[in-house]
PDB file of C-alpha atoms and ligand atoms in Angstrom:
ATOM      1  CA  MET A   1       0.000   0.000   0.000  1.00  0.00           C
ATOM      2  CA  GLY A   2       1.441   3.373  -1.031  1.00  0.00           C
ATOM      3  CA  SER A   3       1.188   6.307   1.312  1.00  0.00           C
ATOM      4  CA  LYS A   4      -1.781   8.633   1.154  1.00  0.00           C
ATOM      5  CA  VAL A   5      -2.187  12.344   1.798  1.00  0.00           C
ATOM      6  CA  TYR A   6      -5.435  13.993   2.836  1.00  0.00           C
ATOM      7  CA  ILE A   7      -6.378  17.035   0.753  1.00  0.00           C
ATOM      8  CA  ASP A   8      -9.766  18.712   1.152  1.00  0.00           C
ATOM      9  CA  GLY A   9     -11.736  15.636   2.039  1.00  0.00           C
ATOM     10  CA  LYS A  10      -9.942  13.146  -0.211  1.00  0.00           C
ATOM     11  CA  LEU A  11      -7.132  10.693   0.408  1.00  0.00           C
ATOM     12  CA  VAL A  12      -4.839  10.815  -2.592  1.00  0.00           C
ATOM     13  CA  ALA A  13      -1.639   8.943  -3.465  1.00  0.00           C
ATOM     14  CA  ARG A  14       1.541  10.721  -2.362  1.00  0.00           C
ATOM     15  CA  GLU A  15       2.581  11.340  -6.021  1.00  0.00           C
ATOM     16  CA  ASP A  16      -0.765  12.999  -6.723  1.00  0.00           C
ATOM     17  CA  ALA A  17      -0.798  15.111  -3.565  1.00  0.00           C
ATOM     18  CA  LYS A  18      -0.494  18.535  -5.186  1.00  0.00           C
ATOM     19  CA  ILE A  19      -1.895  21.982  -4.587  1.00  0.00           C
ATOM     20  CA  SER A  20      -2.347  24.968  -6.894  1.00  0.00           C
ATOM     21  CA  VAL A  21       0.541  27.370  -7.546  1.00  0.00           C
ATOM     22  CA  PHE A  22      -2.052  30.104  -6.890  1.00  0.00           C
ATOM     23  CA  ASP A  23      -2.575  28.939  -3.300  1.00  0.00           C
ATOM     24  CA  HIS A  24      -1.617  31.817  -1.007  1.00  0.00           C
ATOM     25  CA  GLY A  25      -0.021  29.296   1.316  1.00  0.00           C
ATOM     26  CA  LEU A  26       2.674  28.950  -1.357  1.00  0.00           C
ATOM     27  CA  LEU A  27       2.641  32.510  -2.704  1.00  0.00           C
ATOM     28  CA  TYR A  28       2.756  34.266   0.675  1.00  0.00           C
ATOM     29  CA  GLY A  29       3.157  31.715   3.450  1.00  0.00           C
ATOM     30  CA  ASP A  30      -0.454  32.604   4.257  1.00  0.00           C
ATOM     31  CA  GLY A  31      -1.734  29.771   6.413  1.00  0.00           C
ATOM     32  CA  VAL A  32      -1.184  27.882   9.653  1.00  0.00           C
ATOM     33  CA  PHE A  33       0.016  24.432  10.627  1.00  0.00           C
ATOM     34  CA  GLU A  34       0.632  21.919  13.391  1.00  0.00           C
ATOM     35  CA  GLY A  35       3.217  19.184  13.896  1.00  0.00           C
ATOM     36  CA  ILE A  36       1.730  16.328  15.923  1.00  0.00           C
ATOM     37  CA  ARG A  37       2.983  12.868  16.915  1.00  0.00           C
ATOM     38  CA  SER A  38       1.382   9.542  17.515  1.00  0.00           C
ATOM     39  CA  TYR A  39       2.984   6.899  19.708  1.00  0.00           C
ATOM     40  CA  GLY A  40       1.881   3.261  19.440  1.00  0.00           C
ATOM     41  CA  GLY A  41      -1.545   4.181  18.078  1.00  0.00           C
ATOM     42  CA  LEU A  42      -2.145   7.109  20.466  1.00  0.00           C
ATOM     43  CA  ILE A  43      -2.197  10.674  19.134  1.00  0.00           C
ATOM     44  CA  PHE A  44      -0.408  12.784  21.736  1.00  0.00           C
ATOM     45  CA  LYS A  45      -2.192  15.948  22.937  1.00  0.00           C
ATOM     46  CA  LEU A  46      -4.390  16.115  19.836  1.00  0.00           C
ATOM     47  CA  SER A  47      -6.985  18.431  21.337  1.00  0.00           C
ATOM     48  CA  GLU A  48      -4.241  20.850  22.494  1.00  0.00           C
ATOM     49  CA  HIS A  49      -2.824  20.901  18.942  1.00  0.00           C
ATOM     50  CA  LEU A  50      -6.277  21.487  17.424  1.00  0.00           C
ATOM     51  CA  ASP A  51      -6.940  24.293  19.915  1.00  0.00           C
ATOM     52  CA  ARG A  52      -3.642  25.959  18.972  1.00  0.00           C
ATOM     53  CA  LEU A  53      -4.371  25.513  15.255  1.00  0.00           C
ATOM     54  CA  PHE A  54      -7.748  27.210  15.614  1.00  0.00           C
ATOM     55  CA  GLU A  55      -6.206  30.000  17.730  1.00  0.00           C
ATOM     56  CA  SER A  56      -3.541  30.625  15.068  1.00  0.00           C
ATOM     57  CA  ALA A  57      -6.267  30.662  12.384  1.00  0.00           C
ATOM     58  CA  GLN A  58      -8.441  33.049  14.404  1.00  0.00           C
ATOM     59  CA  THR A  59      -5.557  35.510  14.800  1.00  0.00           C
ATOM     60  CA  ILE A  60      -4.790  35.558  11.064  1.00  0.00           C
ATOM     61  CA  MET A  61      -8.543  35.696  10.282  1.00  0.00           C
ATOM     62  CA  LEU A  62      -8.560  32.381   8.456  1.00  0.00           C
ATOM     63  CA  LYS A  63     -11.751  30.376   8.604  1.00  0.00           C
ATOM     64  CA  VAL A  64     -10.992  26.671   8.988  1.00  0.00           C
ATOM     65  CA  PRO A  65     -13.615  24.938   6.817  1.00  0.00           C
ATOM     66  CA  MET A  66     -14.092  22.102   9.332  1.00  0.00           C
ATOM     67  CA  SER A  67     -14.847  21.687  13.014  1.00  0.00           C
ATOM     68  CA  LYS A  68     -12.240  20.380  15.486  1.00  0.00           C
ATOM     69  CA  LYS A  69     -14.188  17.108  15.699  1.00  0.00           C
ATOM     70  CA  GLU A  70     -14.136  16.694  11.893  1.00  0.00           C
ATOM     71  CA  LEU A  71     -10.421  17.492  11.777  1.00  0.00           C
ATOM     72  CA  GLU A  72      -9.795  14.876  14.455  1.00  0.00           C
ATOM     73  CA  LYS A  73     -11.714  12.319  12.364  1.00  0.00           C
ATOM     74  CA  ALA A  74      -9.789  13.256   9.217  1.00  0.00           C
ATOM     75  CA  THR A  75      -6.477  12.911  11.093  1.00  0.00           C
ATOM     76  CA  VAL A  76      -7.398   9.431  12.332  1.00  0.00           C
ATOM     77  CA  GLU A  77      -8.559   8.460   8.849  1.00  0.00           C
ATOM     78  CA  THR A  78      -5.219   9.585   7.377  1.00  0.00           C
ATOM     79  CA  LEU A  79      -3.224   7.640   9.965  1.00  0.00           C
ATOM     80  CA  LYS A  80      -5.261   4.500   9.314  1.00  0.00           C
ATOM     81  CA  ALA A  81      -4.940   4.855   5.536  1.00  0.00           C
ATOM     82  CA  ASN A  82      -1.159   4.930   5.987  1.00  0.00           C
ATOM     83  CA  GLY A  83      -1.050   2.043   8.449  1.00  0.00           C
ATOM     84  CA  LEU A  84       1.071   4.109  10.845  1.00  0.00           C
ATOM     85  CA  LYS A  85       1.165   3.551  14.614  1.00  0.00           C
ATOM     86  CA  ASP A  86       4.148   5.799  15.285  1.00  0.00           C
ATOM     87  CA  ALA A  87       3.888   8.854  13.114  1.00  0.00           C
ATOM     88  CA  TYR A  88       4.627  12.501  12.563  1.00  0.00           C
ATOM     89  CA  ILE A  89       1.460  14.277  11.477  1.00  0.00           C
ATOM     90  CA  ARG A  90       1.518  17.599   9.647  1.00  0.00           C
ATOM     91  CA  LEU A  91      -1.789  19.429   9.615  1.00  0.00           C
ATOM     92  CA  ILE A  92      -1.856  22.426   7.274  1.00  0.00           C
ATOM     93  CA  ILE A  93      -4.545  25.006   6.580  1.00  0.00           C
ATOM     94  CA  THR A  94      -3.728  27.321   3.677  1.00  0.00           C
ATOM     95  CA  ARG A  95      -5.621  30.490   2.725  1.00  0.00           C
ATOM     96  CA  GLY A  96      -6.509  28.690  -0.520  1.00  0.00           C
ATOM     97  CA  VAL A  97      -6.446  29.613  -4.200  1.00  0.00           C
ATOM     98  CA  GLY A  98      -6.457  33.324  -5.018  1.00  0.00           C
ATOM     99  CA  ASP A  99      -4.787  35.559  -7.593  1.00  0.00           C
ATOM    100  CA  LEU A 100      -1.302  37.066  -7.731  1.00  0.00           C
ATOM    101  CA  GLY A 101      -2.214  39.851  -5.309  1.00  0.00           C
ATOM    102  CA  LEU A 102      -2.044  39.780  -1.515  1.00  0.00           C
ATOM    103  CA  ASP A 103      -5.774  40.316  -1.032  1.00  0.00           C
ATOM    104  CA  PRO A 104      -7.026  37.334   1.004  1.00  0.00           C
ATOM    105  CA  ARG A 105     -10.625  38.108  -0.034  1.00  0.00           C
ATOM    106  CA  LYS A 106      -9.765  36.556  -3.408  1.00  0.00           C
ATOM    107  CA  CYS A 107      -9.210  33.197  -1.700  1.00  0.00           C
ATOM    108  CA  LYS A 108     -12.684  31.749  -1.484  1.00  0.00           C
ATOM    109  CA  LYS A 109     -11.924  28.626   0.500  1.00  0.00           C
ATOM    110  CA  ALA A 110      -9.116  27.499   2.764  1.00  0.00           C
ATOM    111  CA  SER A 111      -7.485  24.162   1.976  1.00  0.00           C
ATOM    112  CA  ILE A 112      -6.881  21.409   4.497  1.00  0.00           C
ATOM    113  CA  ILE A 113      -3.901  19.113   4.079  1.00  0.00           C
ATOM    114  CA  ILE A 114      -2.941  16.244   6.398  1.00  0.00           C
ATOM    115  CA  ILE A 115       0.334  14.399   5.889  1.00  0.00           C
ATOM    116  CA  ALA A 116       1.225  11.414   8.053  1.00  0.00           C
ATOM    117  CA  ASP A 117       4.692   9.968   7.759  1.00  0.00           C
ATOM    118  CA  LYS A 118       7.235   7.986   9.711  1.00  0.00           C
ATOM    119  CA  ILE A 119       8.843  10.117  12.365  1.00  0.00           C
ATOM    120  CA  ALA A 120      12.423  11.143  11.606  1.00  0.00           C
ATOM    121  CA  LEU A 121      14.003  10.815  15.047  1.00  0.00           C
ATOM    122  CA  TYR A 122      16.852  13.048  16.156  1.00  0.00           C
ATOM    123  CA  PRO A 123      20.217  11.309  16.504  1.00  0.00           C
ATOM    124  CA  LYS A 124      20.646   9.378  19.767  1.00  0.00           C
ATOM    125  CA  LYS A 125      23.805  11.327  20.554  1.00  0.00           C
ATOM    126  CA  PHE A 126      21.767  14.513  21.125  1.00  0.00           C
ATOM    127  CA  TYR A 127      20.097  12.786  24.083  1.00  0.00           C
ATOM    128  CA  GLU A 128      23.232  11.057  25.390  1.00  0.00           C
ATOM    129  CA  LYS A 129      25.739  13.889  24.987  1.00  0.00           C
ATOM    130  CA  GLY A 130      23.455  16.918  24.920  1.00  0.00           C
ATOM    131  CA  LEU A 131      23.331  19.838  22.502  1.00  0.00           C
ATOM    132  CA  ASP A 132      25.690  22.757  22.081  1.00  0.00           C
ATOM    133  CA  LEU A 133      23.744  25.962  21.288  1.00  0.00           C
ATOM    134  CA  ILE A 134      24.828  29.242  19.796  1.00  0.00           C
ATOM    135  CA  THR A 135      23.045  32.603  19.929  1.00  0.00           C
ATOM    136  CA  VAL A 136      22.429  33.865  16.396  1.00  0.00           C
ATOM    137  CA  PRO A 137      22.176  37.455  15.091  1.00  0.00           C
ATOM    138  CA  THR A 138      18.639  37.046  13.672  1.00  0.00           C
ATOM    139  CA  ARG A 139      16.160  38.027  16.367  1.00  0.00           C
ATOM    140  CA  ARG A 140      12.802  36.302  16.827  1.00  0.00           C
ATOM    141  CA  ASN A 141       9.882  37.970  15.041  1.00  0.00           C
ATOM    142  CA  LEU A 142       8.344  40.896  16.903  1.00  0.00           C
ATOM    143  CA  SER A 143       4.979  40.053  18.476  1.00  0.00           C
ATOM    144  CA  GLU A 144       3.719  43.301  16.972  1.00  0.00           C
ATOM    145  CA  ALA A 145       4.726  42.124  13.459  1.00  0.00           C
ATOM    146  CA  ILE A 146       4.312  38.362  13.017  1.00  0.00           C
ATOM    147  CA  ASN A 147       3.330  37.050  16.439  1.00  0.00           C
ATOM    148  CA  PRO A 148       5.398  33.936  17.292  1.00  0.00           C
ATOM    149  CA  GLN A 149       2.293  32.534  19.029  1.00  0.00           C
ATOM    150  CA  VAL A 150       0.834  32.042  15.553  1.00  0.00           C
ATOM    151  CA  LYS A 151       2.192  28.839  14.039  1.00  0.00           C
ATOM    152  CA  SER A 152       2.099  30.249  10.526  1.00  0.00           C
ATOM    153  CA  LEU A 153       3.423  28.847   7.263  1.00  0.00           C
ATOM    154  CA  ASN A 154       5.981  31.655   7.224  1.00  0.00           C
ATOM    155  CA  TYR A 155       8.993  30.122   8.979  1.00  0.00           C
ATOM    156  CA  LEU A 156      11.715  32.230   7.365  1.00  0.00           C
ATOM    157  CA  ASN A 157      12.606  33.830  10.701  1.00  0.00           C
ATOM    158  CA  ASN A 158      13.406  30.404  12.161  1.00  0.00           C
ATOM    159  CA  ILE A 159      15.055  29.139   8.976  1.00  0.00           C
ATOM    160  CA  MET A 160      17.409  32.153   8.905  1.00  0.00           C
ATOM    161  CA  ALA A 161      18.362  31.478  12.523  1.00  0.00           C
ATOM    162  CA  LYS A 162      18.933  27.777  11.765  1.00  0.00           C
ATOM    163  CA  MET A 163      21.117  28.696   8.793  1.00  0.00           C
ATOM    164  CA  GLU A 164      23.241  31.025  10.912  1.00  0.00           C
ATOM    165  CA  ALA A 165      23.773  28.275  13.484  1.00  0.00           C
ATOM    166  CA  ILE A 166      24.722  25.774  10.771  1.00  0.00           C
ATOM    167  CA  ASN A 167      27.100  28.292   9.146  1.00  0.00           C
ATOM    168  CA  SER A 168      28.864  28.590  12.490  1.00  0.00           C
ATOM    169  CA  GLY A 169      29.125  24.814  12.849  1.00  0.00           C
ATOM    170  CA  TYR A 170      26.246  24.330  15.324  1.00  0.00           C
ATOM    171  CA  GLU A 171      23.086  22.240  15.092  1.00  0.00           C
ATOM    172  CA  GLU A 172      20.727  24.595  16.878  1.00  0.00           C
ATOM    173  CA  ALA A 173      20.288  28.331  17.416  1.00  0.00           C
ATOM    174  CA  LEU A 174      19.258  30.263  20.505  1.00  0.00           C
ATOM    175  CA  MET A 175      16.940  33.102  19.493  1.00  0.00           C
ATOM    176  CA  LEU A 176      16.593  36.332  21.470  1.00  0.00           C
ATOM    177  CA  SER A 177      13.982  39.075  21.431  1.00  0.00           C
ATOM    178  CA  SER A 178      14.884  42.444  19.940  1.00  0.00           C
ATOM    179  CA  GLU A 179      15.635  43.576  23.532  1.00  0.00           C
ATOM    180  CA  GLY A 180      18.030  40.674  24.043  1.00  0.00           C
ATOM    181  CA  TYR A 181      15.841  38.453  26.235  1.00  0.00           C
ATOM    182  CA  VAL A 182      16.019  34.675  25.796  1.00  0.00           C
ATOM    183  CA  LEU A 183      13.054  33.369  23.786  1.00  0.00           C
ATOM    184  CA  GLU A 184      13.370  29.944  22.175  1.00  0.00           C
ATOM    185  CA  CYS A 185      15.198  27.894  19.553  1.00  0.00           C
ATOM    186  CA  THR A 186      14.196  27.465  15.905  1.00  0.00           C
ATOM    187  CA  GLY A 187      11.638  24.723  16.538  1.00  0.00           C
ATOM    188  CA  ASP A 188      11.800  24.184  20.293  1.00  0.00           C
ATOM    189  CA  ASN A 189      11.103  25.960  23.570  1.00  0.00           C
ATOM    190  CA  ILE A 190      13.845  26.332  26.185  1.00  0.00           C
ATOM    191  CA  PHE A 191      13.961  25.645  29.948  1.00  0.00           C
ATOM    192  CA  ILE A 192      16.645  26.010  32.577  1.00  0.00           C
ATOM    193  CA  TYR A 193      16.880  24.381  36.012  1.00  0.00           C
ATOM    194  CA  THR A 194      18.514  26.347  38.848  1.00  0.00           C
ATOM    195  CA  GLY A 195      18.203  26.184  42.640  1.00  0.00           C
ATOM    196  CA  GLY A 196      15.446  23.550  42.613  1.00  0.00           C
ATOM    197  CA  ARG A 197      13.228  25.437  40.148  1.00  0.00           C
ATOM    198  CA  LEU A 198      12.522  25.354  36.411  1.00  0.00           C
ATOM    199  CA  TYR A 199      12.380  28.573  34.408  1.00  0.00           C
ATOM    200  CA  THR A 200      11.075  29.158  30.895  1.00  0.00           C
ATOM    201  CA  PRO A 201      10.323  32.407  29.008  1.00  0.00           C
ATOM    202  CA  PRO A 202       6.677  33.647  29.145  1.00  0.00           C
ATOM    203  CA  PHE A 203       4.457  33.690  25.997  1.00  0.00           C
ATOM    204  CA  CYS A 204       3.957  37.431  26.224  1.00  0.00           C
ATOM    205  CA  LEU A 205       7.610  37.980  25.248  1.00  0.00           C
ATOM    206  CA  GLY A 206       6.924  36.262  21.889  1.00  0.00           C
ATOM    207  CA  VAL A 207       7.443  32.497  21.965  1.00  0.00           C
ATOM    208  CA  LEU A 208       5.325  29.666  20.615  1.00  0.00           C
ATOM    209  CA  LYS A 209       2.933  28.086  23.139  1.00  0.00           C
ATOM    210  CA  GLY A 210       4.683  24.741  22.878  1.00  0.00           C
ATOM    211  CA  ILE A 211       2.529  21.701  23.575  1.00  0.00           C
ATOM    212  CA  THR A 212       5.603  19.810  24.816  1.00  0.00           C
ATOM    213  CA  ARG A 213       6.435  22.809  27.015  1.00  0.00           C
ATOM    214  CA  GLY A 214       2.942  22.476  28.495  1.00  0.00           C
ATOM    215  CA  ALA A 215       3.374  18.728  29.050  1.00  0.00           C
ATOM    216  CA  VAL A 216       6.729  19.319  30.800  1.00  0.00           C
ATOM    217  CA  ILE A 217       5.125  21.893  33.110  1.00  0.00           C
ATOM    218  CA  GLU A 218       2.369  19.357  33.888  1.00  0.00           C
ATOM    219  CA  ILE A 219       4.945  16.625  34.675  1.00  0.00           C
ATOM    220  CA  SER A 220       7.046  19.012  36.807  1.00  0.00           C
ATOM    221  CA  GLN A 221       4.024  19.882  38.903  1.00  0.00           C
ATOM    222  CA  LYS A 222       3.395  16.158  39.516  1.00  0.00           C
ATOM    223  CA  LEU A 223       7.065  15.756  40.506  1.00  0.00           C
ATOM    224  CA  LYS A 224       6.713  18.804  42.820  1.00  0.00           C
ATOM    225  CA  ILE A 225       9.347  20.749  40.910  1.00  0.00           C
ATOM    226  CA  PRO A 226       8.238  24.396  40.837  1.00  0.00           C
ATOM    227  CA  VAL A 227       8.139  26.097  37.410  1.00  0.00           C
ATOM    228  CA  SER A 228       8.265  29.844  36.749  1.00  0.00           C
ATOM    229  CA  GLU A 229       7.647  31.661  33.502  1.00  0.00           C
ATOM    230  CA  HIS A 230      10.415  34.183  33.701  1.00  0.00           C
ATOM    231  CA  VAL A 231      12.081  36.890  31.648  1.00  0.00           C
ATOM    232  CA  MET A 232      15.725  35.859  31.299  1.00  0.00           C
ATOM    233  CA  THR A 233      18.887  37.130  29.741  1.00  0.00           C
ATOM    234  CA  ARG A 234      21.687  34.848  28.577  1.00  0.00           C
ATOM    235  CA  HIS A 235      23.409  35.414  31.935  1.00  0.00           C
ATOM    236  CA  GLU A 236      20.798  33.176  33.635  1.00  0.00           C
ATOM    237  CA  LEU A 237      21.303  30.511  30.974  1.00  0.00           C
ATOM    238  CA  TYR A 238      25.090  30.555  31.231  1.00  0.00           C
ATOM    239  CA  ASN A 239      24.846  30.041  34.994  1.00  0.00           C
ATOM    240  CA  ALA A 240      22.082  27.413  35.028  1.00  0.00           C
ATOM    241  CA  GLU A 241      22.605  23.981  36.591  1.00  0.00           C
ATOM    242  CA  GLU A 242      20.773  22.358  33.686  1.00  0.00           C
ATOM    243  CA  ALA A 243      19.143  23.377  30.408  1.00  0.00           C
ATOM    244  CA  PHE A 244      16.982  21.594  27.864  1.00  0.00           C
ATOM    245  CA  LEU A 245      14.781  22.086  24.806  1.00  0.00           C
ATOM    246  CA  THR A 246      11.222  20.853  24.313  1.00  0.00           C
ATOM    247  CA  GLY A 247       9.361  20.180  21.076  1.00  0.00           C
ATOM    248  CA  THR A 248       7.149  17.646  19.347  1.00  0.00           C
ATOM    249  CA  ALA A 249       9.984  16.161  17.284  1.00  0.00           C
ATOM    250  CA  ALA A 250      12.682  16.652  19.934  1.00  0.00           C
ATOM    251  CA  GLU A 251      10.620  15.643  23.006  1.00  0.00           C
ATOM    252  CA  ILE A 252      13.213  16.802  25.597  1.00  0.00           C
ATOM    253  CA  ILE A 253      16.820  17.366  24.509  1.00  0.00           C
ATOM    254  CA  PRO A 254      19.494  18.235  27.096  1.00  0.00           C
ATOM    255  CA  VAL A 255      21.640  21.330  26.435  1.00  0.00           C
ATOM    256  CA  VAL A 256      25.211  21.141  27.736  1.00  0.00           C
ATOM    257  CA  LYS A 257      26.866  24.235  26.269  1.00  0.00           C
ATOM    258  CA  ILE A 258      25.640  27.694  25.272  1.00  0.00           C
ATOM    259  CA  ASP A 259      27.904  30.151  23.425  1.00  0.00           C
ATOM    260  CA  GLY A 260      30.950  28.246  24.673  1.00  0.00           C
ATOM    261  CA  ARG A 261      29.828  28.273  28.347  1.00  0.00           C
ATOM    262  CA  VAL A 262      29.573  24.804  29.851  1.00  0.00           C
ATOM    263  CA  ILE A 263      26.203  24.244  31.553  1.00  0.00           C
ATOM    264  CA  GLY A 264      26.431  22.435  34.905  1.00  0.00           C
ATOM    265  CA  ASP A 265      28.985  19.655  34.587  1.00  0.00           C
ATOM    266  CA  GLY A 266      28.712  19.545  30.794  1.00  0.00           C
ATOM    267  CA  LYS A 267      26.568  16.401  30.804  1.00  0.00           C
ATOM    268  CA  PRO A 268      22.787  15.995  30.455  1.00  0.00           C
ATOM    269  CA  GLY A 269      21.302  16.980  33.815  1.00  0.00           C
ATOM    270  CA  LYS A 270      19.590  14.630  36.289  1.00  0.00           C
ATOM    271  CA  VAL A 271      16.338  16.597  36.371  1.00  0.00           C
ATOM    272  CA  THR A 272      16.327  16.814  32.560  1.00  0.00           C
ATOM    273  CA  LEU A 273      16.708  13.032  32.241  1.00  0.00           C
ATOM    274  CA  LYS A 274      14.017  12.425  34.858  1.00  0.00           C
ATOM    275  CA  LEU A 275      11.627  14.690  32.938  1.00  0.00           C
ATOM    276  CA  LEU A 276      12.477  12.907  29.675  1.00  0.00           C
ATOM    277  CA  SER A 277      11.723   9.484  31.135  1.00  0.00           C
ATOM    278  CA  GLN A 278       8.414  10.742  32.610  1.00  0.00           C
ATOM    279  CA  PHE A 279       7.556  12.395  29.301  1.00  0.00           C
ATOM    280  CA  ARG A 280       8.136   9.153  27.402  1.00  0.00           C
ATOM    281  CA  LYS A 281       5.897   7.321  29.887  1.00  0.00           C
ATOM    282  CA  LEU A 282       3.162   9.888  29.296  1.00  0.00           C
ATOM    283  CA  THR A 283       3.321   9.420  25.507  1.00  0.00           C
ATOM    284  CA  LYS A 284       2.698   5.693  25.962  1.00  0.00           C
ATOM    285  CA  THR A 285      -0.468   6.139  28.013  1.00  0.00           C
ATOM    286  CA  ASP A 286      -1.980   9.502  27.098  1.00  0.00           C
ATOM    287  CA  GLY A 287      -3.622  10.222  23.755  1.00  0.00           C
ATOM    288  CA  VAL A 288      -6.440   9.748  21.276  1.00  0.00           C
ATOM    289  CA  LYS A 289      -6.606   6.043  20.367  1.00  0.00           C
ATOM    290  CA  TYR A 290      -7.137   4.964  16.753  1.00  0.00           C
TER     291      TYR A 290
HETATM  292  N1  PXG B   1       8.974  26.912  19.157  1.00  0.00           N
HETATM  293  C1  PXG B   1       8.854  26.967  17.811  1.00  0.00           C
HETATM  294  C2  PXG B   1       9.270  28.179  17.091  1.00  0.00           C
HETATM  295  C3  PXG B   1       8.324  25.850  17.120  1.00  0.00           C
HETATM  296  O1  PXG B   1       8.205  25.890  15.801  1.00  0.00           O
HETATM  297  C4  PXG B   1       8.129  24.683  19.243  1.00  0.00           C
HETATM  298  C5  PXG B   1       8.624  25.830  19.871  1.00  0.00           C
HETATM  299  C6  PXG B   1       7.735  23.519  20.084  1.00  0.00           C
HETATM  300  O2  PXG B   1       6.324  23.379  20.125  1.00  0.00           O
HETATM  301  P1  PXG B   1       5.614  21.976  20.348  1.00  0.00           P
HETATM  302  O3  PXG B   1       4.171  22.297  20.352  1.00  0.00           O
HETATM  303  O4  PXG B   1       5.997  21.102  19.181  1.00  0.00           O
HETATM  304  O5  PXG B   1       6.097  21.449  21.640  1.00  0.00           O
HETATM  305  C7  PXG B   1       7.958  24.694  17.842  1.00  0.00           C
HETATM  306  C8  PXG B   1       7.372  23.525  17.116  1.00  0.00           C
HETATM  307  C9  PXG B   1      10.901  20.490  13.109  1.00  0.00           C
HETATM  308  C10 PXG B   1       9.738  21.362  13.361  1.00  0.00           C
HETATM  309  O6  PXG B   1      10.982  19.968  11.980  1.00  0.00           O
HETATM  310  C11 PXG B   1       9.494  21.816  14.623  1.00  0.00           C
HETATM  311  C12 PXG B   1       8.397  22.635  14.890  1.00  0.00           C
HETATM  312  C13 PXG B   1       7.612  22.997  13.854  1.00  0.00           C
HETATM  313  C14 PXG B   1       7.878  22.545  12.586  1.00  0.00           C
HETATM  314  C15 PXG B   1       8.930  21.716  12.312  1.00  0.00           C
HETATM  315  O7  PXG B   1      11.731  20.332  14.001  1.00  0.00           O
HETATM  316  N2  PXG B   1       8.263  23.053  16.170  1.00  0.00           N
END
């Protein structure tokens, strides 16, 4: 059985999964998306992802031509059609077909695309040895311009940051706000652990409302580790006992060096590893079954 992609109510073969060159998703990055995972036939935090998708759409004034319930059904249908139990799911809503002008009123109907594929896991060494981050010159988008809380199809800000990290010989970039506060990485939120407490930047500074970030906060509360959403400069990061990233693809990745400063003892931290093992337990038991 070949793989199938869901486009506007139909499951089509991967080779035939095509959209118009006049779709404003392509022409202008006008649309929103989600990256979701399923683990052993359980879709992790699906309702949280659908809520975020609809919030992103509401902010960019894009009407999703389906209810959350219908989208959930379509996602399950796509996973089943692909025979995948462990998958990476990409849910995309584009503004739809318009003309060569910006005017979104020309786009009569948004398009819904659901791609389910095998998850490309990060190399094991990231988890065993930890990541080495570098701060990049490109600052995170201003909330007043393209709000980072909107998971839009325009990811150039993050791609530029990723490119700068790669050009400097690093795998991942630390992104700051225009004022120099710590925000997030190119596709992951950041946490530090210091003095018995976890700290992560608040949404209002301009970071994505990570679903994994939320799950880590939930786990920390169960483990009685206090968590604060806190404005931080790099000074706090450089002097943290532990640091880690959270994201759907990454889960929890330890950070052992930032801009040449060794974090803690330079090895993945104990609290970080504890959170990772609890997170992996959660993914095995929590989710929408299909
Ligand atoms: N910040 C940003 C900017 C993101 O794009 C996260 C944080 C983590 O959010 P979740 O909800 O996943 O915990 C993201 C999401 C990739 C990839 O290929 C990653 C994301 C989006 C698209 C692709 O690594 N990250």
